[in-house]
Short mmCIF file of C-alpha atoms and ligand atoms in Angstrom, two decimals:
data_model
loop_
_atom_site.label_atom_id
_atom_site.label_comp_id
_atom_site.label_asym_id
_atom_site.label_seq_id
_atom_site.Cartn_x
_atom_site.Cartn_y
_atom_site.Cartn_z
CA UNK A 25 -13.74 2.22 11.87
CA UNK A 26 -12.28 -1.09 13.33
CA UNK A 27 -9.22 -1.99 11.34
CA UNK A 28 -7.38 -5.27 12.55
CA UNK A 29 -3.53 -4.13 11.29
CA UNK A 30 -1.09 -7.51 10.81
CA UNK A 31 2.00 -7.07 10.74
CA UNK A 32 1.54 -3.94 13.00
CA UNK A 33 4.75 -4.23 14.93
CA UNK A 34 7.32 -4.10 11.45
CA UNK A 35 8.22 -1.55 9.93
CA UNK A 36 5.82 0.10 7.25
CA UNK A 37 2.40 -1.18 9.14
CA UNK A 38 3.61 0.42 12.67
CA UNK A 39 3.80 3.45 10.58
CA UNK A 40 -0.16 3.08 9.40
CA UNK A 41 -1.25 2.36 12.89
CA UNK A 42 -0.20 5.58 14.08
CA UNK A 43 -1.92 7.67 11.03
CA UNK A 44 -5.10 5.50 11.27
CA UNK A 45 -5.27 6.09 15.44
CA UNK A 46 -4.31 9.80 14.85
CA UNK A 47 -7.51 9.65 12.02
CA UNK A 48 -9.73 8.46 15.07
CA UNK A 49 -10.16 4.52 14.29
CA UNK A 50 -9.94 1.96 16.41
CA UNK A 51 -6.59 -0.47 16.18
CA UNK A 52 -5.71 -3.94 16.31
CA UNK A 53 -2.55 -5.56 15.85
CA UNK A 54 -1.91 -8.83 14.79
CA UNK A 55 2.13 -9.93 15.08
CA UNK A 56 4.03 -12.78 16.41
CA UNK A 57 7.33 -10.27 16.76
CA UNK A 58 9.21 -12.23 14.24
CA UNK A 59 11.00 -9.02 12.78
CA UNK A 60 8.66 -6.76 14.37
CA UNK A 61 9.66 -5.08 17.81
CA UNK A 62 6.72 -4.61 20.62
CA UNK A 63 8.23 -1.14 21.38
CA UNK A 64 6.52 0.29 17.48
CA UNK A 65 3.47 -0.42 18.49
CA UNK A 66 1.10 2.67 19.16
CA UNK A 67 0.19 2.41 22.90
CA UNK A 68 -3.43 3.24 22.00
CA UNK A 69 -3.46 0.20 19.31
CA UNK A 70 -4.86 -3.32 21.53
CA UNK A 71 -1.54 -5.77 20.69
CA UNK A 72 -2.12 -9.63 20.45
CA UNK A 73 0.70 -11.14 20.28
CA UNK A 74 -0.10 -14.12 17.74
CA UNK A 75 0.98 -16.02 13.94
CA UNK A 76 -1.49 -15.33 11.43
CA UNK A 77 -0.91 -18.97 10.27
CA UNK A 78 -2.88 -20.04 13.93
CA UNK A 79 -6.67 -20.00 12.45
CA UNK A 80 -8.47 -20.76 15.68
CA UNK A 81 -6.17 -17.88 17.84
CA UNK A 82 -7.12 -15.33 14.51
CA UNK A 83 -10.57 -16.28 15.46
CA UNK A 84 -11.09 -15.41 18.72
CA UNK A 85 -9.57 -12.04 18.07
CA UNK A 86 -12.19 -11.35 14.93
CA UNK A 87 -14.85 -13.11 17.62
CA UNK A 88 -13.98 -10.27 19.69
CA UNK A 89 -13.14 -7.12 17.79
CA UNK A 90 -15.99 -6.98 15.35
CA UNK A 91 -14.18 -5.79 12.84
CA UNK A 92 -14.42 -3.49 9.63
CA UNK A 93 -11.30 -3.29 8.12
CA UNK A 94 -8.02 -6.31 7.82
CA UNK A 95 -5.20 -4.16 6.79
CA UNK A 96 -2.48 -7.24 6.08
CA UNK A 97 1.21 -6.56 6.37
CA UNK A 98 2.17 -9.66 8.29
CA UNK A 99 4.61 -11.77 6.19
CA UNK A 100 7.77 -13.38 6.10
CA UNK A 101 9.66 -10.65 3.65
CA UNK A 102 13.21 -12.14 3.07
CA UNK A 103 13.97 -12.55 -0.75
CA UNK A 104 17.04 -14.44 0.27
CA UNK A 105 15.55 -16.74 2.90
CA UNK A 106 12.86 -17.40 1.04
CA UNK A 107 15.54 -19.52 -1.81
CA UNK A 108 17.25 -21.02 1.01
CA UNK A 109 14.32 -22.15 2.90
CA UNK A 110 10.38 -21.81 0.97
CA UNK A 111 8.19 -23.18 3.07
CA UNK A 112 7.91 -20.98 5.52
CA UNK A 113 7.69 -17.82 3.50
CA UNK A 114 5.00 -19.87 1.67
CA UNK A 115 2.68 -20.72 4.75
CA UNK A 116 2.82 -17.44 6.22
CA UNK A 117 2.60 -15.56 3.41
CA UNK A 118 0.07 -17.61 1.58
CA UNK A 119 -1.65 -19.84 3.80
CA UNK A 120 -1.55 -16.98 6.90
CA UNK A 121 -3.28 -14.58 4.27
CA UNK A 122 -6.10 -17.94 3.42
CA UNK A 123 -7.01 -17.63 7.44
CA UNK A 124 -7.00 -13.57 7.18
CA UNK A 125 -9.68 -13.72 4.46
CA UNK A 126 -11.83 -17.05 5.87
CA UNK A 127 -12.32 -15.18 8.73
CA UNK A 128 -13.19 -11.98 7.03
CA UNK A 129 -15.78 -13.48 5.18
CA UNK A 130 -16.75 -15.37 8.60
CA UNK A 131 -16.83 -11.93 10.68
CA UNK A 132 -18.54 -9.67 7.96
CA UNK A 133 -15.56 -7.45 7.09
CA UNK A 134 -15.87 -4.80 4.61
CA UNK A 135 -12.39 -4.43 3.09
CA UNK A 136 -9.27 -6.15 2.97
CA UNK A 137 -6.25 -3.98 2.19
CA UNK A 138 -2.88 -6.10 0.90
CA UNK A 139 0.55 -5.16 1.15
CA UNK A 140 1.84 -6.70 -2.36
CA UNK A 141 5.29 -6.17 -3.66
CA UNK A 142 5.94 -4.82 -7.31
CA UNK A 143 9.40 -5.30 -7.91
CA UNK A 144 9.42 -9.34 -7.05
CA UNK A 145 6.56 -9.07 -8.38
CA UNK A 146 7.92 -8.32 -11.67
CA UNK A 147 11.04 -9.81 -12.20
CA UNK A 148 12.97 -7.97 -14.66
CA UNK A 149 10.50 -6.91 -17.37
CA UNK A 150 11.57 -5.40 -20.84
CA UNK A 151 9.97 -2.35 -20.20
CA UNK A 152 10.59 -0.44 -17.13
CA UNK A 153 8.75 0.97 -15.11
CA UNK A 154 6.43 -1.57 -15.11
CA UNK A 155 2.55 -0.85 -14.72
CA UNK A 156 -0.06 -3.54 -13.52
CA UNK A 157 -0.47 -5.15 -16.66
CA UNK A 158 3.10 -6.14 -16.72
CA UNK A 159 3.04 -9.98 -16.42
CA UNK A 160 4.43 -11.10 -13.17
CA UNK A 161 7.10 -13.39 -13.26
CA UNK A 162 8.37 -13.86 -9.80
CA UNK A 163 12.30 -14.66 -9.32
CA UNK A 164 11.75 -15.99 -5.61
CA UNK A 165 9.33 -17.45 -3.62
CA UNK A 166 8.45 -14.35 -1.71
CA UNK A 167 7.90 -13.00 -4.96
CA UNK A 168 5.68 -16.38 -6.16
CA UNK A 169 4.26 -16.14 -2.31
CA UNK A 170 2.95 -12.65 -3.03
CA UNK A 171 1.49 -13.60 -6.52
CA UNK A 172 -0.06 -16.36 -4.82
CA UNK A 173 -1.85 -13.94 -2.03
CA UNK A 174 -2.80 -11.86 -4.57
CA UNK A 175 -5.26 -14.55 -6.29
CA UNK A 176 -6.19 -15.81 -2.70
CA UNK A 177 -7.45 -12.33 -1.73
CA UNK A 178 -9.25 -11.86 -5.43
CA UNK A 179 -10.58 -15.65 -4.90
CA UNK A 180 -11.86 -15.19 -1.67
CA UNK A 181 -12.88 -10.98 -1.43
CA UNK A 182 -15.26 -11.73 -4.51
CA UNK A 183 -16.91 -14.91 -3.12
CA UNK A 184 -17.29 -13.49 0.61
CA UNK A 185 -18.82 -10.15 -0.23
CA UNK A 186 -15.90 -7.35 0.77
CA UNK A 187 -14.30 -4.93 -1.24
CA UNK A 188 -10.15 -5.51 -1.49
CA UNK A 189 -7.48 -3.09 -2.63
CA UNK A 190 -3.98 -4.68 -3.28
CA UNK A 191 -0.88 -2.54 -2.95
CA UNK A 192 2.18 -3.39 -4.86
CA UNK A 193 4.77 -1.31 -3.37
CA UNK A 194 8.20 0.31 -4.57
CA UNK A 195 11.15 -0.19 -2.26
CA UNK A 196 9.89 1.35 0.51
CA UNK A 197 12.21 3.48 3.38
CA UNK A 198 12.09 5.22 6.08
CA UNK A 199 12.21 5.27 10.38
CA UNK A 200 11.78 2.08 12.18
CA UNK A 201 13.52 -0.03 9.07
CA UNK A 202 15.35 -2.51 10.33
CA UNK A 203 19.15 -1.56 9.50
CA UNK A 204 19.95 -5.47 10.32
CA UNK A 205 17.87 -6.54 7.83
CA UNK A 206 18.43 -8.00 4.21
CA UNK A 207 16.79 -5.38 2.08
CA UNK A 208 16.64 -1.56 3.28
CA UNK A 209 19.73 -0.36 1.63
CA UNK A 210 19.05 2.91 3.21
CA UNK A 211 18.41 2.25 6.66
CA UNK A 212 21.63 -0.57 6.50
CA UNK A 213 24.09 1.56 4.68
CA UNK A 214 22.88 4.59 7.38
CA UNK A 215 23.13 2.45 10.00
CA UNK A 216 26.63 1.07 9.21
CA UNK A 217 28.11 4.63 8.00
CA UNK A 218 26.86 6.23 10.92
CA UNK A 219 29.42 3.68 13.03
CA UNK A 220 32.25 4.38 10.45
CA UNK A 221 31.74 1.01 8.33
CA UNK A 222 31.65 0.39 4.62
CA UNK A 223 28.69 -1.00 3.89
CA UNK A 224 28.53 -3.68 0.84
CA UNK A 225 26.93 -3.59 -2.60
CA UNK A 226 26.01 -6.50 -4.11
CA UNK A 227 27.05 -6.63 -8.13
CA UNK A 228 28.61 -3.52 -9.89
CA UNK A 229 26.25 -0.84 -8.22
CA UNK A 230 24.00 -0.62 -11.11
CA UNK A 231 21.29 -2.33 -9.98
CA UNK A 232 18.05 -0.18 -9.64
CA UNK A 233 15.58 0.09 -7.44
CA UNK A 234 12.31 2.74 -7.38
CA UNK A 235 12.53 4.35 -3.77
CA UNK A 236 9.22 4.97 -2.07
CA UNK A 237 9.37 6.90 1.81
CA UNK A 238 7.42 5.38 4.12
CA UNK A 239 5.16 8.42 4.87
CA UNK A 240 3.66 8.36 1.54
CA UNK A 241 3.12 4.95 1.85
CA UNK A 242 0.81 5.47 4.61
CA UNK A 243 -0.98 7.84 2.68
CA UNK A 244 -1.98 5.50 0.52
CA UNK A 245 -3.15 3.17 3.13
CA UNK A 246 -5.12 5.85 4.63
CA UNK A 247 -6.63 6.74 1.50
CA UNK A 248 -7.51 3.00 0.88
CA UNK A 249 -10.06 3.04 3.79
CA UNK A 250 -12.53 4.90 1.59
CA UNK A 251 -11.46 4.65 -2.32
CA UNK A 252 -10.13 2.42 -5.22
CA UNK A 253 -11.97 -1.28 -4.79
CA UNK A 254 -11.38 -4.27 -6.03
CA UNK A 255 -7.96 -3.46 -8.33
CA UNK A 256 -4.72 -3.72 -7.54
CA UNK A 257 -2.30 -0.77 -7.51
CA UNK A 258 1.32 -0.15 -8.04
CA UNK A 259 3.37 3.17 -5.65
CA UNK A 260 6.19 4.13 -6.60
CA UNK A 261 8.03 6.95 -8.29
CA UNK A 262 8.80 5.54 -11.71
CA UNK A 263 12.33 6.24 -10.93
CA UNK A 264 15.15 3.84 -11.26
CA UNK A 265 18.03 4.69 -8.57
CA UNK A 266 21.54 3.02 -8.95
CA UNK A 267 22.41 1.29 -5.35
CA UNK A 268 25.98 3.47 -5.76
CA UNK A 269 23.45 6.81 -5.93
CA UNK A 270 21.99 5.59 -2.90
CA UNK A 271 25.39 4.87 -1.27
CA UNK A 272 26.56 8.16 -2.78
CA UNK A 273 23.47 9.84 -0.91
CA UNK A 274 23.36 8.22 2.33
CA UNK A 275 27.26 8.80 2.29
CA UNK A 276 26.97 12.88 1.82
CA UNK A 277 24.06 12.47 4.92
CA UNK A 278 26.18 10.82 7.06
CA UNK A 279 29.44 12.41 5.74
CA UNK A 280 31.28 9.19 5.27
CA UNK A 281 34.35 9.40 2.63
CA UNK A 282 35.14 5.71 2.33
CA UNK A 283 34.31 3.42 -0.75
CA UNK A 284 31.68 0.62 -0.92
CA UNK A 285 32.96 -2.71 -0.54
CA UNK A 286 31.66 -4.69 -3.65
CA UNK A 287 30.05 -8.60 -3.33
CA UNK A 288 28.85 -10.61 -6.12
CA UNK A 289 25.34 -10.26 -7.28
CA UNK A 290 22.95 -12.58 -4.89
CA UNK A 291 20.59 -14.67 -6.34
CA UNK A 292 16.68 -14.14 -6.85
CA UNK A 293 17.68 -10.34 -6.77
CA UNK A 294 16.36 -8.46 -9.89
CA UNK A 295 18.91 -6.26 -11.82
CA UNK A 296 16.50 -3.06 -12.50
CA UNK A 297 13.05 -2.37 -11.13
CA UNK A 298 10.59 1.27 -11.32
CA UNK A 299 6.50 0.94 -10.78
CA UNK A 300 4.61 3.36 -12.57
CA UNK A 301 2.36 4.63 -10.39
CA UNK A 302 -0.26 6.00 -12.73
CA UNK A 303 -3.07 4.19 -11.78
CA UNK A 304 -2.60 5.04 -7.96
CA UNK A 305 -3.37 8.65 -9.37
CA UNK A 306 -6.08 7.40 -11.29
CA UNK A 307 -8.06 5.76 -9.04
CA UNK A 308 -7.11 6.84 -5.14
CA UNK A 309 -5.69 10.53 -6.19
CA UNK A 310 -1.79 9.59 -5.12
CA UNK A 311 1.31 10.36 -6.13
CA UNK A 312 4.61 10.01 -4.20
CA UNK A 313 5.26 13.50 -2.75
CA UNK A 314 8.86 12.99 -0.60
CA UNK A 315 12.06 13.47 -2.54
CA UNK A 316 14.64 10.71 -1.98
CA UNK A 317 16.91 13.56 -0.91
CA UNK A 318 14.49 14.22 2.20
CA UNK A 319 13.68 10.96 2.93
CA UNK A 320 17.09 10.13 3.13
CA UNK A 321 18.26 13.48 5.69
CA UNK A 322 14.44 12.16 7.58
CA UNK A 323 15.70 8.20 7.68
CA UNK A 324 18.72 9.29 8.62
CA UNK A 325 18.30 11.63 11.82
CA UNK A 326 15.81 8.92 12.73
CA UNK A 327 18.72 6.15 13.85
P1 NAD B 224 8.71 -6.05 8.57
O1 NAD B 224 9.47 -7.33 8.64
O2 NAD B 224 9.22 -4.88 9.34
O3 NAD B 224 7.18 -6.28 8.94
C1 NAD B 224 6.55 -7.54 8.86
C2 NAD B 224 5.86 -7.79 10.18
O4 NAD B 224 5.15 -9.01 10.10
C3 NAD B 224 6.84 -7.93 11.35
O5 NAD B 224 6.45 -7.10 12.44
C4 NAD B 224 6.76 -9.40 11.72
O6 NAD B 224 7.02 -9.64 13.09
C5 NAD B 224 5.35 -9.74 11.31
N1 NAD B 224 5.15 -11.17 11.03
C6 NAD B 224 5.95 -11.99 10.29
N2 NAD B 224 5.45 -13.23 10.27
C7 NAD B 224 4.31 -13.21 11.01
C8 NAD B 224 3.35 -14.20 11.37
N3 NAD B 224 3.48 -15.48 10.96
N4 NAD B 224 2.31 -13.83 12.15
C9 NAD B 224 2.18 -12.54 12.58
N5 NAD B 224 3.06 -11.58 12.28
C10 NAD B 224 4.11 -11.90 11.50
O7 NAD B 224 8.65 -5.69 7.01
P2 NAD B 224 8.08 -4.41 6.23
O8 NAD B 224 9.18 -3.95 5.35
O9 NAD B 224 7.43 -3.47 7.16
O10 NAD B 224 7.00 -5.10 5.30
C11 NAD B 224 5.61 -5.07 5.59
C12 NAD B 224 4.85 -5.67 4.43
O11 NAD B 224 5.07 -4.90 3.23
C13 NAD B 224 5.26 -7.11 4.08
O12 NAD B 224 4.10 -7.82 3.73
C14 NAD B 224 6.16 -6.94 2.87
O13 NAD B 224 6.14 -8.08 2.04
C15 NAD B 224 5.51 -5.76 2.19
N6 NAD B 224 6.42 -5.04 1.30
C16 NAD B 224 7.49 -4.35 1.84
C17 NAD B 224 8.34 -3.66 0.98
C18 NAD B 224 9.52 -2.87 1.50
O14 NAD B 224 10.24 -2.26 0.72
N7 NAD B 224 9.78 -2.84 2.80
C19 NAD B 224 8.13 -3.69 -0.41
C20 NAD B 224 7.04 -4.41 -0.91
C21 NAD B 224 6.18 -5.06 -0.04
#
């Protein structure tokens, strides 16, 4: 297949370019290196460097690459920046997605795969973990941003004629996370522990968060190519994980013996969050498959 990948330089999408090149397809990226670094990106993937929120540059490149698939992981993804400062998180990640999916309807695409986000998605439900049919109730505007894709892709995928899949990921970890990022507790308390620093938690360190590793991740976007249309799909464990068990584990990777340095809770953050991931079994045949305890030792060998 042709599969145009945005957001193909970052993190989790640089990490479903290689398994879709390794599975034979042929790979475009789409990113304007905002957090993404040029050095992820699979040398047999064709890079354009460009902002998904640039309609007429998108164009050329569907013009060009006659593609099947949009696989869209572009976005601005930065709870905190996105309270300080909405409008960009809101054009890129709602108004970049509108140009993704005029053009797919435009160039004849077949599927368009989304990179939602369950926990933002959620807010703080009463009952955890929370399944599709949890209401959303966004706490930030990347969380209202992501709601707001979500329609935009159901909007448009129905009235141009291609199949979608929506993803509403976990907390996702693993190599190539940035560990000078915002979120990524693992790959920023690694990264900090590994230089002798005690990293901070923010509130008491019983906030939760369901950990997802990477790899399985990109199983499910593999497995998206050819199954589950037109739904929308939580992955995650079902697991909450206190941010002091994750310090705790990181810690006995790295064997660091100091004690967290505690900040007050930040804003727009959610106190608990788990996906269940039922459905993703349901429909596409996945389940999470890496323990956190692996993932971890992986993450960590990888900095
Ligand atoms: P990332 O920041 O590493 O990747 C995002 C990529 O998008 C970067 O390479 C960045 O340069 C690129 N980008 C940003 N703005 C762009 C623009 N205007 N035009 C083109 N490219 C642009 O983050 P990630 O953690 O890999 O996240 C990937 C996707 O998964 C995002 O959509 C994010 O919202 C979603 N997601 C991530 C998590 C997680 O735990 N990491 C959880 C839920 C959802």
């Amino acid at each position: 297949m042709n599969i145009l990948v945005t957001g193909g330089a970052g993190f989790i999408a640089s990490h479903i370019v290689d398994a879709y090149i390794k599975k034979g397809h042929k790979v475009t990226v789409v990113d304007n290196l905002a957090t993404g670094f040029r050095k992820n990106v699979n040398k047999e993937a064709k890079f354009y460097n460009a902002d998904i929120r640039d309609l007429e540059a998108l164009r050329k490149i569907f013009k060009k690459e006659q593609l099947d698939v949009v696989n869209h992981h572009a976005a601005i993804a930065v709870v905190t920046e996105s309270l300080k400062n909405p409008i960009p998180t809101l054009e890129v990640n709602v108004l970049g997605t509108t140009n993704l999916l005029l053009l797919g309807g435009e160039y004849n695409i077949k599927k368009f795969i989304f990179s939602s986000t369950g926990g933002a998605m959620y807010g703080d439900p009463e009952k955890l973990p929370a399944s599709e049919t949890t209401e959303p109730k966004p706490l930030s505007p990347y969380g209202l941003s992501k709601l707001l894709a979500e329609e935009t892709i159901r909007y448009y995928s129905s009235n141009n004629n291609f199949n979608h899949l929506i993803f509403r990921y976990a907390n996702v970890y693993g190599p190539r996370q940035n560990p000078k990022g915002e979120a990524g507790v693992v790959a920023i308390f690694g990264g900090l522990m590994k230089k002798g620093v005690s990293p901070t938690i923010f509130g008491d360190g019983t906030k939760t968060r369901d950990y997802v590793y990477v790899d399985d991740i990109v199983r499910a976007n593999v497995l998206a190519l050819t199954k589950g249309n037109g739904t929308t799909i939580n992955l995650g464990w079902g697991k909450e994980i206190q941010d002091k068990e994750i310090f705790d584990a990181v810690a006995k990777a790295t064997k660091f013996k100091q004690i967290p340095a505690l900040a007050p809770h930040r804003d727009g953050e959610l106190l608990r969050s788990s996906l269940n991931a039922q459905k993703a079994n349901d429909t596409i045949g996945w389940k999470p498959s890496i323990t956190l305890k692996n993932g971890i030792t992986k993450t960590i060998t990888s900095l």
